[in-house]
mmCIF file of C-alpha atoms in Angstrom:
data_model
loop_
_atom_site.group_PDB
_atom_site.id
_atom_site.type_symbol
_atom_site.label_atom_id
_atom_site.label_comp_id
_atom_site.label_asym_id
_atom_site.label_seq_id
_atom_site.Cartn_x
_atom_site.Cartn_y
_atom_site.Cartn_z
ATOM 1 C CA MET A 18 -17.383 -163.250 -46.379
ATOM 2 C CA ASN A 19 -18.101 -163.064 -42.754
ATOM 3 C CA ASP A 20 -16.757 -159.552 -42.798
ATOM 4 C CA ASP A 21 -19.245 -158.615 -45.492
ATOM 5 C CA MET A 22 -22.084 -160.187 -43.567
ATOM 6 C CA GLU A 23 -21.080 -158.393 -40.453
ATOM 7 C CA ASP A 24 -21.080 -155.144 -42.394
ATOM 8 C CA GLU A 25 -24.561 -155.905 -43.682
ATOM 9 C CA ASP A 26 -25.667 -156.714 -40.155
ATOM 10 C CA ASP A 27 -24.125 -153.489 -38.973
ATOM 11 C CA ASP A 28 -25.917 -151.618 -41.731
ATOM 12 C CA GLU A 29 -29.208 -153.230 -40.796
ATOM 13 C CA GLU A 30 -28.643 -152.431 -37.173
ATOM 14 C CA ASP A 31 -27.708 -148.872 -38.056
ATOM 15 C CA ASN A 32 -30.793 -148.496 -40.212
ATOM 16 C CA THR A 33 -33.012 -149.989 -37.564
ATOM 17 C CA GLY A 34 -31.483 -147.764 -34.975
ATOM 18 C CA ASN A 35 -31.949 -144.700 -37.182
ATOM 19 C CA ASN A 36 -35.543 -145.581 -37.942
ATOM 20 C CA THR A 37 -36.345 -146.043 -34.283
ATOM 21 C CA GLU A 38 -34.701 -142.769 -33.470
ATOM 22 C CA GLY A 39 -36.605 -141.078 -36.282
ATOM 23 C CA VAL A 40 -39.903 -142.419 -35.022
ATOM 24 C CA ALA A 41 -39.046 -141.377 -31.523
ATOM 25 C CA ASN A 42 -38.229 -137.877 -32.716
ATOM 26 C CA LEU A 43 -41.483 -137.607 -34.646
ATOM 27 C CA SER A 44 -43.549 -138.763 -31.710
ATOM 28 C CA ARG A 45 -42.122 -136.073 -29.431
ATOM 29 C CA PRO A 46 -44.212 -132.920 -29.428
ATOM 30 C CA THR A 47 -42.408 -130.086 -31.082
ATOM 31 C CA SER A 48 -43.133 -126.501 -30.348
ATOM 32 C CA LEU A 49 -42.044 -123.573 -32.379
ATOM 33 C CA PRO A 50 -41.881 -120.166 -30.806
ATOM 34 C CA ILE A 51 -44.817 -118.127 -32.080
ATOM 35 C CA GLU A 52 -44.470 -114.452 -31.484
ATOM 36 C CA PRO A 53 -47.575 -112.310 -31.117
ATOM 37 C CA ALA A 54 -48.434 -110.116 -34.072
ATOM 38 C CA THR A 55 -47.276 -106.565 -33.843
ATOM 39 C CA GLU A 56 -49.952 -103.913 -33.435
ATOM 40 C CA LYS A 57 -49.529 -102.865 -37.064
ATOM 41 C CA GLU A 58 -49.918 -106.468 -38.277
ATOM 42 C CA GLN A 59 -52.953 -106.946 -36.059
ATOM 43 C CA ASN A 60 -54.529 -103.777 -37.446
ATOM 44 C CA LEU A 61 -53.912 -104.975 -40.999
ATOM 45 C CA ILE A 62 -55.696 -108.203 -40.139
ATOM 46 C CA THR A 63 -58.699 -106.456 -38.662
ATOM 47 C CA ASN A 64 -58.681 -103.600 -41.222
ATOM 48 C CA VAL A 65 -58.355 -100.968 -38.523
ATOM 49 C CA PRO A 66 -56.414 -97.923 -39.686
ATOM 50 C CA THR A 67 -53.119 -97.614 -37.831
ATOM 51 C CA ASP A 68 -53.093 -93.845 -37.992
ATOM 52 C CA PRO A 69 -55.650 -91.877 -36.012
ATOM 53 C CA LEU A 70 -58.239 -89.961 -37.973
ATOM 54 C CA PRO A 71 -57.394 -86.310 -38.589
ATOM 55 C CA SER A 72 -59.084 -83.722 -36.402
ATOM 56 C CA PHE A 73 -62.355 -82.432 -37.842
ATOM 57 C CA LYS A 74 -61.795 -79.039 -36.218
ATOM 58 C CA ASP A 75 -58.328 -78.745 -37.810
ATOM 59 C CA HIS A 76 -59.761 -79.752 -41.179
ATOM 60 C CA ILE A 77 -62.451 -77.056 -41.014
ATOM 61 C CA ASN A 78 -59.782 -74.491 -40.112
ATOM 62 C CA GLU A 79 -57.684 -75.615 -43.090
ATOM 63 C CA ILE A 80 -60.681 -75.282 -45.402
ATOM 64 C CA SER A 81 -61.179 -71.683 -44.311
ATOM 65 C CA SER A 82 -57.676 -70.798 -45.505
ATOM 66 C CA LEU A 83 -58.037 -72.291 -48.995
ATOM 67 C CA THR A 84 -58.694 -70.357 -52.171
ATOM 68 C CA LEU A 85 -62.321 -69.700 -53.059
ATOM 69 C CA GLY A 86 -62.596 -72.535 -55.564
ATOM 70 C CA GLU A 87 -60.804 -74.971 -53.258
ATOM 71 C CA THR A 88 -63.033 -73.978 -50.328
ATOM 72 C CA ILE A 89 -66.205 -74.541 -52.343
ATOM 73 C CA HIS A 90 -64.902 -77.902 -53.522
ATOM 74 C CA ALA A 91 -63.805 -78.955 -50.002
ATOM 75 C CA ILE A 92 -67.150 -78.023 -48.430
ATOM 76 C CA SER A 93 -69.106 -79.860 -51.111
ATOM 77 C CA ASN A 94 -66.901 -82.941 -50.551
ATOM 78 C CA LEU A 95 -67.608 -82.837 -46.803
ATOM 79 C CA ILE A 96 -71.400 -82.805 -47.081
ATOM 80 C CA PRO A 97 -71.956 -86.522 -47.873
ATOM 81 C CA GLY A 98 -70.158 -87.716 -44.705
ATOM 82 C CA LEU A 99 -71.659 -85.275 -42.213
ATOM 83 C CA ILE A 100 -73.598 -86.494 -39.202
ATOM 84 C CA ILE A 101 -75.598 -83.968 -37.202
ATOM 85 C CA THR A 102 -76.255 -84.302 -33.493
ATOM 86 C CA VAL A 103 -78.271 -81.901 -31.394
ATOM 87 C CA THR A 104 -77.271 -81.688 -27.732
ATOM 88 C CA SER A 105 -79.812 -81.467 -24.926
ATOM 89 C CA ASN A 106 -79.265 -77.691 -24.786
ATOM 90 C CA GLY A 107 -80.011 -77.331 -28.517
ATOM 91 C CA GLU A 108 -76.446 -77.009 -29.824
ATOM 92 C CA TYR A 109 -75.983 -78.387 -33.338
ATOM 93 C CA LEU A 110 -72.819 -80.506 -33.572
ATOM 94 C CA VAL A 111 -71.404 -81.974 -36.742
ATOM 95 C CA THR A 112 -69.154 -85.014 -37.061
ATOM 96 C CA HIS A 113 -67.689 -86.634 -40.147
ATOM 97 C CA HIS A 114 -66.822 -90.286 -40.709
ATOM 98 C CA ASN A 115 -63.338 -89.400 -42.060
ATOM 99 C CA HIS A 116 -62.409 -87.155 -39.129
ATOM 100 C CA GLU A 117 -62.104 -87.304 -35.355
ATOM 101 C CA GLY A 118 -64.096 -85.007 -33.093
ATOM 102 C CA THR A 119 -66.978 -82.602 -33.516
ATOM 103 C CA VAL A 120 -67.451 -79.080 -34.801
ATOM 104 C CA GLY A 121 -70.356 -76.792 -34.110
ATOM 105 C CA LEU A 122 -72.595 -76.360 -37.130
ATOM 106 C CA GLU A 123 -72.144 -72.609 -36.637
ATOM 107 C CA ARG A 124 -68.392 -72.959 -37.304
ATOM 108 C CA LEU A 125 -68.968 -74.893 -40.504
ATOM 109 C CA CYS A 126 -71.514 -72.307 -41.636
ATOM 110 C CA GLU A 127 -69.132 -69.489 -40.690
ATOM 111 C CA VAL A 128 -66.574 -70.958 -43.099
ATOM 112 C CA TYR A 129 -69.324 -71.211 -45.697
ATOM 113 C CA ASP A 130 -70.457 -67.594 -45.088
ATOM 114 C CA ASN A 131 -66.903 -66.318 -45.502
ATOM 115 C CA CYS A 132 -66.706 -68.302 -48.717
ATOM 116 C CA ALA A 133 -69.982 -66.743 -49.906
ATOM 117 C CA LYS A 134 -68.704 -63.224 -49.128
ATOM 118 C CA ARG A 135 -65.512 -63.873 -51.083
ATOM 119 C CA TRP A 136 -67.595 -65.275 -53.910
ATOM 120 C CA LEU A 137 -69.694 -62.095 -54.058
ATOM 121 C CA GLN A 138 -66.610 -59.855 -53.988
ATOM 122 C CA ALA A 139 -64.685 -61.792 -56.598
ATOM 123 C CA HIS A 140 -65.271 -61.878 -60.292
ATOM 124 C CA THR A 141 -65.605 -65.618 -60.459
ATOM 125 C CA SER A 142 -66.030 -67.925 -63.393
ATOM 126 C CA LEU A 143 -69.224 -69.819 -64.139
ATOM 127 C CA GLU A 144 -67.391 -72.970 -63.051
ATOM 128 C CA THR A 145 -66.996 -71.494 -59.541
ATOM 129 C CA ASN A 146 -70.484 -69.935 -59.441
ATOM 130 C CA LEU A 147 -72.393 -73.159 -60.036
ATOM 131 C CA PRO A 148 -71.041 -75.088 -57.031
ATOM 132 C CA GLN A 149 -71.447 -72.020 -54.791
ATOM 133 C CA GLY A 150 -75.124 -71.804 -55.700
ATOM 134 C CA SER A 151 -75.694 -75.470 -54.921
ATOM 135 C CA LEU A 152 -73.941 -75.028 -51.556
ATOM 136 C CA ASP A 153 -76.606 -72.489 -50.552
ATOM 137 C CA THR A 154 -79.186 -75.255 -50.666
ATOM 138 C CA LEU A 155 -76.884 -77.673 -48.867
ATOM 139 C CA VAL A 156 -76.187 -75.367 -45.937
ATOM 140 C CA LEU A 157 -79.881 -74.592 -45.588
ATOM 141 C CA SER A 158 -80.546 -78.351 -45.608
ATOM 142 C CA LEU A 159 -78.060 -78.786 -42.759
ATOM 143 C CA TYR A 160 -80.046 -76.426 -40.557
ATOM 144 C CA ARG A 161 -83.365 -77.939 -41.587
ATOM 145 C CA PHE A 162 -82.031 -81.401 -40.923
ATOM 146 C CA GLY A 163 -80.704 -80.184 -37.570
ATOM 147 C CA ASP A 164 -84.199 -78.938 -36.739
ATOM 148 C CA LEU A 165 -85.552 -82.368 -37.618
ATOM 149 C CA VAL A 166 -82.966 -83.986 -35.349
ATOM 150 C CA LEU A 167 -83.865 -81.535 -32.592
ATOM 151 C CA ASN A 168 -87.553 -82.425 -32.860
ATOM 152 C CA VAL A 169 -87.166 -86.175 -33.360
ATOM 153 C CA GLY A 170 -83.879 -86.770 -31.516
ATOM 154 C CA PRO A 171 -85.082 -86.476 -27.916
ATOM 155 C CA ALA A 172 -87.821 -88.988 -28.643
ATOM 156 C CA SER A 173 -85.524 -91.495 -30.338
ATOM 157 C CA ASN A 174 -82.173 -90.735 -28.601
ATOM 158 C CA GLU A 175 -80.362 -91.133 -31.899
ATOM 159 C CA THR A 176 -77.982 -89.154 -34.001
ATOM 160 C CA MET A 177 -78.989 -88.898 -37.613
ATOM 161 C CA GLU A 178 -76.989 -88.955 -40.801
ATOM 162 C CA LEU A 179 -77.911 -86.713 -43.696
ATOM 163 C CA PRO A 180 -79.994 -88.506 -46.312
ATOM 164 C CA ASP A 181 -78.420 -88.997 -49.723
ATOM 165 C CA ASP A 182 -80.988 -86.739 -51.385
ATOM 166 C CA CYS A 183 -80.417 -83.651 -49.205
ATOM 167 C CA GLY A 184 -79.750 -81.540 -52.258
ATOM 168 C CA HIS A 185 -76.207 -82.664 -53.041
#
């Protein structure tokens, strides 16, 4: 019987010892290695695109090599995101929120003019003719809006975005 009691005492001592050790372990500060987020993970958190925006100049050059219908469609899709800036020497620059860099308004209009010449030379469908006609108004609005920026810009030192009702 004494042997059994000793075993119980041993068990109690073991349990007490384990509990004390457990408490001691819990009271020690534990640190887990935390690795910094990768750049890609950080960008996902802050919603910053990981890829740089495509070049606006390259995009305009690509548009000029498209078929007539594709060119008309691409130009009309560009209009809503255009921002016009007039430099101190009167140069009209265009930027777009989906692209990096600037393009001279003359270059954009040159692509449009080439599109208009192809449109006149081609026997196009009514489906192609309608957007081309509406682009005439849009391109004219770009220059008129640029004139507005030129007149108002120096006073306000701001770039201006095309209004939603510019004819598109």
